[in-house]
PDB file of C-alpha atoms in Angstrom:
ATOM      1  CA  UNK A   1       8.381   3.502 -12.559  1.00 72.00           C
ATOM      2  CA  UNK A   2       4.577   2.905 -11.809  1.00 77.00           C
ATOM      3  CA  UNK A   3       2.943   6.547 -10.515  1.00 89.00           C
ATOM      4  CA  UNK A   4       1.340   4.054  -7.395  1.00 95.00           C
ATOM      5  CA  UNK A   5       3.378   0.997  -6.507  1.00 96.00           C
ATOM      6  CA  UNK A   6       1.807  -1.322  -3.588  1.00 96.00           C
ATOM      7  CA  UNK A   7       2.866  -4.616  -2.541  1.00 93.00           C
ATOM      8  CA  UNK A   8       0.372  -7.264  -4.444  1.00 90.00           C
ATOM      9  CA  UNK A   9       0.860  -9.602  -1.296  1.00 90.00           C
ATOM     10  CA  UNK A  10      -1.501 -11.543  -0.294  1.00 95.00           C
ATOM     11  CA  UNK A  11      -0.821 -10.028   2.909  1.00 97.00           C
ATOM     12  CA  UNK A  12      -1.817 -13.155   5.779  1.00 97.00           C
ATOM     13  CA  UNK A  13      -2.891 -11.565   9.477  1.00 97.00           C
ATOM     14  CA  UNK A  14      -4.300 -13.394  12.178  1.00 98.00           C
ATOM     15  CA  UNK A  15      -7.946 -12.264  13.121  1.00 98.00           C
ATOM     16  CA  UNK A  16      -7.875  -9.338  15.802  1.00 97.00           C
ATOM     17  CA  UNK A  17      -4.651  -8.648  14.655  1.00 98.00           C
ATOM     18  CA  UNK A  18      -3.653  -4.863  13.072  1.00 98.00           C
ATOM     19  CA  UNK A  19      -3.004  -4.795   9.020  1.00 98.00           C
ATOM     20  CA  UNK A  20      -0.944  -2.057   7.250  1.00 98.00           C
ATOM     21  CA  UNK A  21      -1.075  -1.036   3.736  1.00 98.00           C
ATOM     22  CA  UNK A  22       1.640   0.655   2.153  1.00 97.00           C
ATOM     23  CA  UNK A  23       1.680   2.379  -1.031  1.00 97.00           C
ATOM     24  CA  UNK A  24       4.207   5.109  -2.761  1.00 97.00           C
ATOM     25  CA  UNK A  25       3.807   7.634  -5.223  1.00 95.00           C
ATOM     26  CA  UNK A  26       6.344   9.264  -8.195  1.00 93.00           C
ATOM     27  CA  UNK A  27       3.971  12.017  -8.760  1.00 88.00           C
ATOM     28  CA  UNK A  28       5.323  15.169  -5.857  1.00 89.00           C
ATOM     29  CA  UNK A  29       2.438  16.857  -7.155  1.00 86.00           C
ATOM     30  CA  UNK A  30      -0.713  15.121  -6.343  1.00 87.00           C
ATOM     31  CA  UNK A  31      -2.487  16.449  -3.721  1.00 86.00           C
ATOM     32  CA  UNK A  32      -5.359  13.852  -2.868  1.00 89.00           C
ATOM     33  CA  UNK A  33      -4.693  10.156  -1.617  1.00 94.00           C
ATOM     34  CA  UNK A  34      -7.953   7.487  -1.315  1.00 94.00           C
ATOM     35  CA  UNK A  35      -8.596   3.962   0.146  1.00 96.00           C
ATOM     36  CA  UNK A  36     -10.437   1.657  -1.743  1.00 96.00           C
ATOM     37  CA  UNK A  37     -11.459  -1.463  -0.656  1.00 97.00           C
ATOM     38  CA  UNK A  38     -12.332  -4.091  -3.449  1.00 97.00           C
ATOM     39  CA  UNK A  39     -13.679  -7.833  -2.942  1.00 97.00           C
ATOM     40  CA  UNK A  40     -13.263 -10.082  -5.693  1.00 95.00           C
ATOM     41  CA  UNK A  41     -15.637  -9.454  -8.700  1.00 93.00           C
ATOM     42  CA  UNK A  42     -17.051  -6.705  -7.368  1.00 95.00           C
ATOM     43  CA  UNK A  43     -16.384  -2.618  -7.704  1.00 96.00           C
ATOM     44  CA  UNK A  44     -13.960  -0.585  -5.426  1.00 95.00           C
ATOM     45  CA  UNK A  45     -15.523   0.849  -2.906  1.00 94.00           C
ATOM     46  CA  UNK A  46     -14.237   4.106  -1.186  1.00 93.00           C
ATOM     47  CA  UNK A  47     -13.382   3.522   2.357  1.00 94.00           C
ATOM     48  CA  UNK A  48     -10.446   6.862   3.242  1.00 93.00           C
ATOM     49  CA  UNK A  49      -9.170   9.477   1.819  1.00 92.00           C
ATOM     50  CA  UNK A  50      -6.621  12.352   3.018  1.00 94.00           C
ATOM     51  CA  UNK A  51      -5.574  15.631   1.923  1.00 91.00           C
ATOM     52  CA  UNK A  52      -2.700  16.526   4.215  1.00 93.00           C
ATOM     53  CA  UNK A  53       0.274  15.028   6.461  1.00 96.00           C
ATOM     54  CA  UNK A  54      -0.707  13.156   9.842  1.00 96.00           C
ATOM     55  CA  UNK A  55      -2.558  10.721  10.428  1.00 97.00           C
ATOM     56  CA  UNK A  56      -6.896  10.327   9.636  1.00 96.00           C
ATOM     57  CA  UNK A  57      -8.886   7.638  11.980  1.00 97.00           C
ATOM     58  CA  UNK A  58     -12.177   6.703  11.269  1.00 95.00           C
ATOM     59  CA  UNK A  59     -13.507   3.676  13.049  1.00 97.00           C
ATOM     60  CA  UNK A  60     -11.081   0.726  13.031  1.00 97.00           C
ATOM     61  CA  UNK A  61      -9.499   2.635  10.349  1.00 98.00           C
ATOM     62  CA  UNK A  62      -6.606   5.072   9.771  1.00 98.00           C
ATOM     63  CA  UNK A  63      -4.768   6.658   6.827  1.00 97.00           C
ATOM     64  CA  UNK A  64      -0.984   7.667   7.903  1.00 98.00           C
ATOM     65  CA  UNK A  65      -0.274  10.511   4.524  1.00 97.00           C
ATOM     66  CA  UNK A  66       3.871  11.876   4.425  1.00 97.00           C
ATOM     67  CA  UNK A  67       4.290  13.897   1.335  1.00 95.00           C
ATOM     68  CA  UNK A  68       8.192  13.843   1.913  1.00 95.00           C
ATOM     69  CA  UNK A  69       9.004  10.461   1.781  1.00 95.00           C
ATOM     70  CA  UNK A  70       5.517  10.291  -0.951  1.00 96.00           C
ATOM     71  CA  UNK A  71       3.892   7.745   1.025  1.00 96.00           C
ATOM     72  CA  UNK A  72       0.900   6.954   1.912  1.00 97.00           C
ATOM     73  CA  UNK A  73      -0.566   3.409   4.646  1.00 98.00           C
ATOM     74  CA  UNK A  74      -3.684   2.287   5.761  1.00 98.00           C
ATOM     75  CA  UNK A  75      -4.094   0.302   9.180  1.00 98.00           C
ATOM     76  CA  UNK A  76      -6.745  -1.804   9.966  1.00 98.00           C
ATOM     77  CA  UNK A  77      -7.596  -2.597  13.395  1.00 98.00           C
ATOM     78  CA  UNK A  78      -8.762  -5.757  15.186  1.00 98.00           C
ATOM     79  CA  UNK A  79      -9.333  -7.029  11.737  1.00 98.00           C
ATOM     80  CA  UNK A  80     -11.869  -9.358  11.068  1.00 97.00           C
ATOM     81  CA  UNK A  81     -12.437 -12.301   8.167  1.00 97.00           C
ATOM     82  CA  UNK A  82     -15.100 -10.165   6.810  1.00 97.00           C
ATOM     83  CA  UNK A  83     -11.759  -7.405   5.681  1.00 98.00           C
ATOM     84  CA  UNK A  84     -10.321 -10.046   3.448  1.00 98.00           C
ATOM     85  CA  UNK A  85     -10.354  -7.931   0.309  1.00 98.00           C
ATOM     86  CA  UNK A  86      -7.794  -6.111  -2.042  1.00 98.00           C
ATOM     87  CA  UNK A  87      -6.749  -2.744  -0.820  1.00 98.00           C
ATOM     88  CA  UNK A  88      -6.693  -0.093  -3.777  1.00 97.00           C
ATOM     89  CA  UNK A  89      -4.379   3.273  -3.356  1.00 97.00           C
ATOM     90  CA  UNK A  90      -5.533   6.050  -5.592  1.00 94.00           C
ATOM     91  CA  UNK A  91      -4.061   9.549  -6.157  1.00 92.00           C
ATOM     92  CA  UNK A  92      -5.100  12.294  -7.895  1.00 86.00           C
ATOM     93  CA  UNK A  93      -3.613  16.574  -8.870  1.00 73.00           C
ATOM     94  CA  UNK A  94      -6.128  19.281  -8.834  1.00 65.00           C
ATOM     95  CA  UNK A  95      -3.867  21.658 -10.209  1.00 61.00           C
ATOM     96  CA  UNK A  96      -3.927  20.418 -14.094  1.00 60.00           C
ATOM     97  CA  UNK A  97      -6.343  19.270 -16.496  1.00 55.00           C
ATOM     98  CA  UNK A  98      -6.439  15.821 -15.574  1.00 59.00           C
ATOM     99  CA  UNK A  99      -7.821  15.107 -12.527  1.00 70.00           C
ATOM    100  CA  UNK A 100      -8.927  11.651 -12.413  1.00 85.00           C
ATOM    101  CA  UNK A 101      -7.827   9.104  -9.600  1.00 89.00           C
ATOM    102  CA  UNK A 102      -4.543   6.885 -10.693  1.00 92.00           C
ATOM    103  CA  UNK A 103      -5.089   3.451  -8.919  1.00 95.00           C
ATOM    104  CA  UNK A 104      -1.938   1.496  -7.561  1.00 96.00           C
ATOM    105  CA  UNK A 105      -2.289  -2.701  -8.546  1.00 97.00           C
ATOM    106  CA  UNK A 106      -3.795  -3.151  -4.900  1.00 97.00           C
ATOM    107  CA  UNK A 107      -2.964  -5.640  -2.275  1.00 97.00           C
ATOM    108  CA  UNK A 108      -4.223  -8.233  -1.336  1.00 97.00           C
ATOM    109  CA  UNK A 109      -5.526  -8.867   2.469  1.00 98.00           C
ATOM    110  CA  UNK A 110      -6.135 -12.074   3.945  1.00 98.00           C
ATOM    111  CA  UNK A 111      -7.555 -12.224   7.309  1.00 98.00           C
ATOM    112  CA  UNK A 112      -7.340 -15.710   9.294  1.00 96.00           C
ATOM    113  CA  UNK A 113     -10.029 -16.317  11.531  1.00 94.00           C
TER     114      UNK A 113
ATOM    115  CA  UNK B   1     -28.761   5.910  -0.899  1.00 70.00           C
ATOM    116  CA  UNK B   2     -27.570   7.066  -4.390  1.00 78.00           C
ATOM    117  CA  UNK B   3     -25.883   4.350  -7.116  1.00 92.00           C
ATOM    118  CA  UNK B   4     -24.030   4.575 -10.428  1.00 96.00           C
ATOM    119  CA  UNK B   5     -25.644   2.687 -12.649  1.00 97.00           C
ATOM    120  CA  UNK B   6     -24.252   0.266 -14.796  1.00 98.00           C
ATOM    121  CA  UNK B   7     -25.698  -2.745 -17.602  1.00 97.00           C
ATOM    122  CA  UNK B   8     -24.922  -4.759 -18.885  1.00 97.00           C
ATOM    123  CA  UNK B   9     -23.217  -6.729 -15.505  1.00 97.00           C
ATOM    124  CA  UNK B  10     -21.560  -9.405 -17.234  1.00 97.00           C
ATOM    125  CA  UNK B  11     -21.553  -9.389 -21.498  1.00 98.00           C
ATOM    126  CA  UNK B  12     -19.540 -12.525 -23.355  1.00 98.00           C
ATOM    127  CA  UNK B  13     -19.266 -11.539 -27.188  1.00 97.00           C
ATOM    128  CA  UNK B  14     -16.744 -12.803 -29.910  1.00 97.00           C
ATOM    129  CA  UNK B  15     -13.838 -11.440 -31.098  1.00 97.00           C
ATOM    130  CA  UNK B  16     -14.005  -8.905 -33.825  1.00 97.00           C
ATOM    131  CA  UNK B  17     -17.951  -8.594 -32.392  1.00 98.00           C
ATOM    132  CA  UNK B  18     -19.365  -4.532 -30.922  1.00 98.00           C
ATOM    133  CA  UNK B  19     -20.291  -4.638 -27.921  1.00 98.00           C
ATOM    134  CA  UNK B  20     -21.398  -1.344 -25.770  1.00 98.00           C
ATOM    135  CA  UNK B  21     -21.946  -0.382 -21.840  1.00 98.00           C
ATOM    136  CA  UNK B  22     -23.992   1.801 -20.518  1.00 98.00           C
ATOM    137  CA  UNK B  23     -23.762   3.987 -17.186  1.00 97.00           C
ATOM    138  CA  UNK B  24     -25.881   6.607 -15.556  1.00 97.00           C
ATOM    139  CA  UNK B  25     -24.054   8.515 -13.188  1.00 95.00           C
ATOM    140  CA  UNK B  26     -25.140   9.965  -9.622  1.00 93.00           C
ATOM    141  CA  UNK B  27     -28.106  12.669 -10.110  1.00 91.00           C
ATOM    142  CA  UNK B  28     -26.131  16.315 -10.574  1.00 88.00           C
ATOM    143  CA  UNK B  29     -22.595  14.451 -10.747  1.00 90.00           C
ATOM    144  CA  UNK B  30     -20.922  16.637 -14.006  1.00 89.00           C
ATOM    145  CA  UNK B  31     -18.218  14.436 -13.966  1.00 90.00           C
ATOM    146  CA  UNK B  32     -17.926  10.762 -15.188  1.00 94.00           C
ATOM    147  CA  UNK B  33     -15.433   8.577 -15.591  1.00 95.00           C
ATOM    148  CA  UNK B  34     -14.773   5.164 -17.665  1.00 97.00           C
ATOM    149  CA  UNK B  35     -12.359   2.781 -16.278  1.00 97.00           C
ATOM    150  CA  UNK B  36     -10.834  -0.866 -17.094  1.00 98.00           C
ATOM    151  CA  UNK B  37      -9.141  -3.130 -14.800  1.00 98.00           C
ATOM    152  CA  UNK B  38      -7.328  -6.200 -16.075  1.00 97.00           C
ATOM    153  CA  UNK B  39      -7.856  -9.006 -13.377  1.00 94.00           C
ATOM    154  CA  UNK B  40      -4.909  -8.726 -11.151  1.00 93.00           C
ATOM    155  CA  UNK B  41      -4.973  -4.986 -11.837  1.00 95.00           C
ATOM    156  CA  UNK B  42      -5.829  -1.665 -10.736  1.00 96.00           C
ATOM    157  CA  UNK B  43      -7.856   0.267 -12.317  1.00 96.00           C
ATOM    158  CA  UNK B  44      -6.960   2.519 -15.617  1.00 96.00           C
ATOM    159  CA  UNK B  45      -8.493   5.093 -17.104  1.00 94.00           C
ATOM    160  CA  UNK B  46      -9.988   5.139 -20.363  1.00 97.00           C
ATOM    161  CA  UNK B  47     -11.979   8.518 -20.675  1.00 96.00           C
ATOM    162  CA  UNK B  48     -13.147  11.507 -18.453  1.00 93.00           C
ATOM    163  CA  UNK B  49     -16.168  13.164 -19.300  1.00 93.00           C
ATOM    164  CA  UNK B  50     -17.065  16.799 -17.698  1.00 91.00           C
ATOM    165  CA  UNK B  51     -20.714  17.259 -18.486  1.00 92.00           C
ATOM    166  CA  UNK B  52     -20.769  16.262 -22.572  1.00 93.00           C
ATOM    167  CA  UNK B  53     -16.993  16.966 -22.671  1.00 93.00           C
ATOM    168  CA  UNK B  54     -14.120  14.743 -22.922  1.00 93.00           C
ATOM    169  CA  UNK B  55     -11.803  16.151 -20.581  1.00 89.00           C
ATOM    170  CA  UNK B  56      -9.235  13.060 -21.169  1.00 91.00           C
ATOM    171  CA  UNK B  57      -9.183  10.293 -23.033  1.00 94.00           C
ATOM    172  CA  UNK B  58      -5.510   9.734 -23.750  1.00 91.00           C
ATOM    173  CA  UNK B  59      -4.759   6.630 -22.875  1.00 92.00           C
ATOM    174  CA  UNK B  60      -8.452   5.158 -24.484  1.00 96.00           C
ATOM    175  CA  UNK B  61      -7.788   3.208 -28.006  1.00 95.00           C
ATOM    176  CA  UNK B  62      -9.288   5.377 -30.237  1.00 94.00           C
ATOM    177  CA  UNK B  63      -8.711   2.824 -33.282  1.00 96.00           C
ATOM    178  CA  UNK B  64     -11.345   0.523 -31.681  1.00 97.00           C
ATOM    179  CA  UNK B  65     -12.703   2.260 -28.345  1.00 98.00           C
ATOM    180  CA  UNK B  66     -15.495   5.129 -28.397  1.00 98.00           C
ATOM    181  CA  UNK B  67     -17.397   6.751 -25.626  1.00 97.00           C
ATOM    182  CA  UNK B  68     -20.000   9.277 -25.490  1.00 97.00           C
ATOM    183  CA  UNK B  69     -22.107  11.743 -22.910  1.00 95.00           C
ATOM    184  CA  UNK B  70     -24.393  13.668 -25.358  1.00 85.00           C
ATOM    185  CA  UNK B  71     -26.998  15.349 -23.107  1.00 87.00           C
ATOM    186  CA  UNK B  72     -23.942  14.963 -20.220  1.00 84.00           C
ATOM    187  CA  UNK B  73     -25.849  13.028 -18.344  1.00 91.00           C
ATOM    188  CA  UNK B  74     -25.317   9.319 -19.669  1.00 96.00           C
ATOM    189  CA  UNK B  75     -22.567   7.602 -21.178  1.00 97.00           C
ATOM    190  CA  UNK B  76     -22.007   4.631 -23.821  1.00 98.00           C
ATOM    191  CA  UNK B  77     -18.730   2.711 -24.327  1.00 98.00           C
ATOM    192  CA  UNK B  78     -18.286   1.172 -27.513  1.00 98.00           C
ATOM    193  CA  UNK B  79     -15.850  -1.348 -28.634  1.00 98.00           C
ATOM    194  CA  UNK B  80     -15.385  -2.316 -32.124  1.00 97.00           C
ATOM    195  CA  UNK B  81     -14.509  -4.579 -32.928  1.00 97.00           C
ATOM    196  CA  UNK B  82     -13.640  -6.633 -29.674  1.00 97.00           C
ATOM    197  CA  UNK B  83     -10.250  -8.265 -29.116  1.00 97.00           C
ATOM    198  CA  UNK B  84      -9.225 -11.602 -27.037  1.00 97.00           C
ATOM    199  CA  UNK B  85      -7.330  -8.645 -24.592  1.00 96.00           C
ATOM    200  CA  UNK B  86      -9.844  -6.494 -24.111  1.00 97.00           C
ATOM    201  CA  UNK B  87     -11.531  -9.376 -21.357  1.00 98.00           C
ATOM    202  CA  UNK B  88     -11.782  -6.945 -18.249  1.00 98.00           C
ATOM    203  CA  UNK B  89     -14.031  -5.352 -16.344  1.00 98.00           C
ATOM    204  CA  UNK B  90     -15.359  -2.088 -17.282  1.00 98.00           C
ATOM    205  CA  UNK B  91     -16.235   0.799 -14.631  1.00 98.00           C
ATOM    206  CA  UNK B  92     -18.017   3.529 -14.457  1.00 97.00           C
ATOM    207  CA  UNK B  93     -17.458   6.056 -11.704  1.00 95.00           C
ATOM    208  CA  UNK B  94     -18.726   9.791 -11.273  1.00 92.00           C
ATOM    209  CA  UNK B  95     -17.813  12.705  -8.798  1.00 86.00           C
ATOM    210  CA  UNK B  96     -19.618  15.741  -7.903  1.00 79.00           C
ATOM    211  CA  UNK B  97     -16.379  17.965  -8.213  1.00 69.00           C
ATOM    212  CA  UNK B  98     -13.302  17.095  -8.548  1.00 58.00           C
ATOM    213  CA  UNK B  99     -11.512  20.131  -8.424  1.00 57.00           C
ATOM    214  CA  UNK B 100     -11.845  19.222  -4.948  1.00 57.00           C
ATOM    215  CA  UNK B 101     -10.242  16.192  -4.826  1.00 59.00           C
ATOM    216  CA  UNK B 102     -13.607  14.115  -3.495  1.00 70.00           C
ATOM    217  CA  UNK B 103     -13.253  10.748  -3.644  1.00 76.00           C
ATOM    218  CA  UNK B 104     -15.728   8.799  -6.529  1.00 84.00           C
ATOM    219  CA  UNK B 105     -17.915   6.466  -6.705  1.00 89.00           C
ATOM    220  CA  UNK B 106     -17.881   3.203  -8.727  1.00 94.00           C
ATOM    221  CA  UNK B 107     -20.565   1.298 -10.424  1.00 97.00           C
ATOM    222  CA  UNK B 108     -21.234  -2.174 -10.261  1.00 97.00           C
ATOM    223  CA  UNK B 109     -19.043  -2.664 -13.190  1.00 97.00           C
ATOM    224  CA  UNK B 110     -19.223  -4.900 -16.819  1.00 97.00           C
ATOM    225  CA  UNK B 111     -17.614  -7.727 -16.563  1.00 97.00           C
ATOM    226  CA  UNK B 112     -16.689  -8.483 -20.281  1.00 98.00           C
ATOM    227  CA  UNK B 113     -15.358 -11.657 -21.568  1.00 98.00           C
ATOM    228  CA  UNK B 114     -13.895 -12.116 -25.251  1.00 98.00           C
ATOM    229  CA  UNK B 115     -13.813 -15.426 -26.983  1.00 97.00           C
TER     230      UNK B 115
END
């Protein structure tokens, strides 16, 4: 079992429309969860991230985090062309020695105009 | 606003050639990380530095793959030699704590191809 499983998609929503991201996690122990948005050949780029169980909004943008069920989404409102992009989840502990971010394989948005 | 910084951008060398990347990190960011995503991937990591020190670098392959921070500030990543599988792109990333949980950020990445 991967540590971060998302859907590779391509996930295909109509322009104005809402998109939602899902990704899980094995790991009951990690304690950070990120958004990063990556377009082809270029770097991830951080666009969330949320520590604790609710919901985080920030612009068109909102991170849904529930430790029980080890899940974590990302919605995208009135989404535009310009969103098209793959979606990374990351998670990370900060209670052991390794700390660094373990990426899921992304998904894939597509955004029709 | 403030960049990791990363050359070569895109390096072509043949199999069984070295080939190195370079990255300079945020100003004051102890931590730095080297990752490599397989197209289609996410990406993995390869080796976490915390100032000069390796903090992890379990899953990096040691029989070919060496990285370096000597005056933890910048970092090299060697490969060699170079295999047909090791065509990926290479990022760098650094964070200003970690113990935090902060978020990092990415260079612009090495796009390396092996033939």
């Amino acid at each position: 079992q991967k540590e971060v499983e998302q859907n590779s998609g391509p996930l295909s929503v109509p322009e104005g429309a809402i998109a939602s991201l899902n990704c899980t996690y094995s790991d009951r122990g990690s304690q950070s969860f990120f958004w990063y948005r990556q377009y082809s050949g270029k770097s991830p780029e951080l666009i969330m991230s949320i520590y604790s169980n609710g919901d985080k909004e920030d612009g068109r943008f909102t991170a849904q985090l529930n430790k029980a069920s080890q899940y974590v989404s990302l919605l995208i409102r009135d989404s535009q062309p310009s969103d098209s992009a793959t979606y990374l989840c990351a998670v990370n502990r900060m209670d052991t020695g390794r700390r660094a971010l373990t990426f899921g394989s992304g998904t894939r948005l597509q955004v029709q105009p | 606003e403030a960049e990791v910084a990363q050359s070569p951008r895109y390096k072509i060398t043949e199999k069984s050639q070295a080939v190195a990347f370079w990255c300079d990190p945020i100003s004051g960011h102890a931590t730095l990380y080297w990752y490599r995503q397989i197209l289609g991937q996410g990406p993995e990591l390869l080796v976490q530095f915390q100032d000069e020190s390796v903090v992890d670098d379990s899953q990096l392959p040691k029989d070919r793959f060496s990285a370096e921070r000597l005056k933890g500030v910048d970092s090299t990543l060697k490969i060699q030699p170079a295999e047909l599988g090791d065509s990926a792109m290479y990022l760098c990333a650094s964070s200003s704590n970690p113990g935090q949980g902060y978020g990092y950020t990415f260079g612009s990445g090495t796009r390396l191809t092996v033939v």
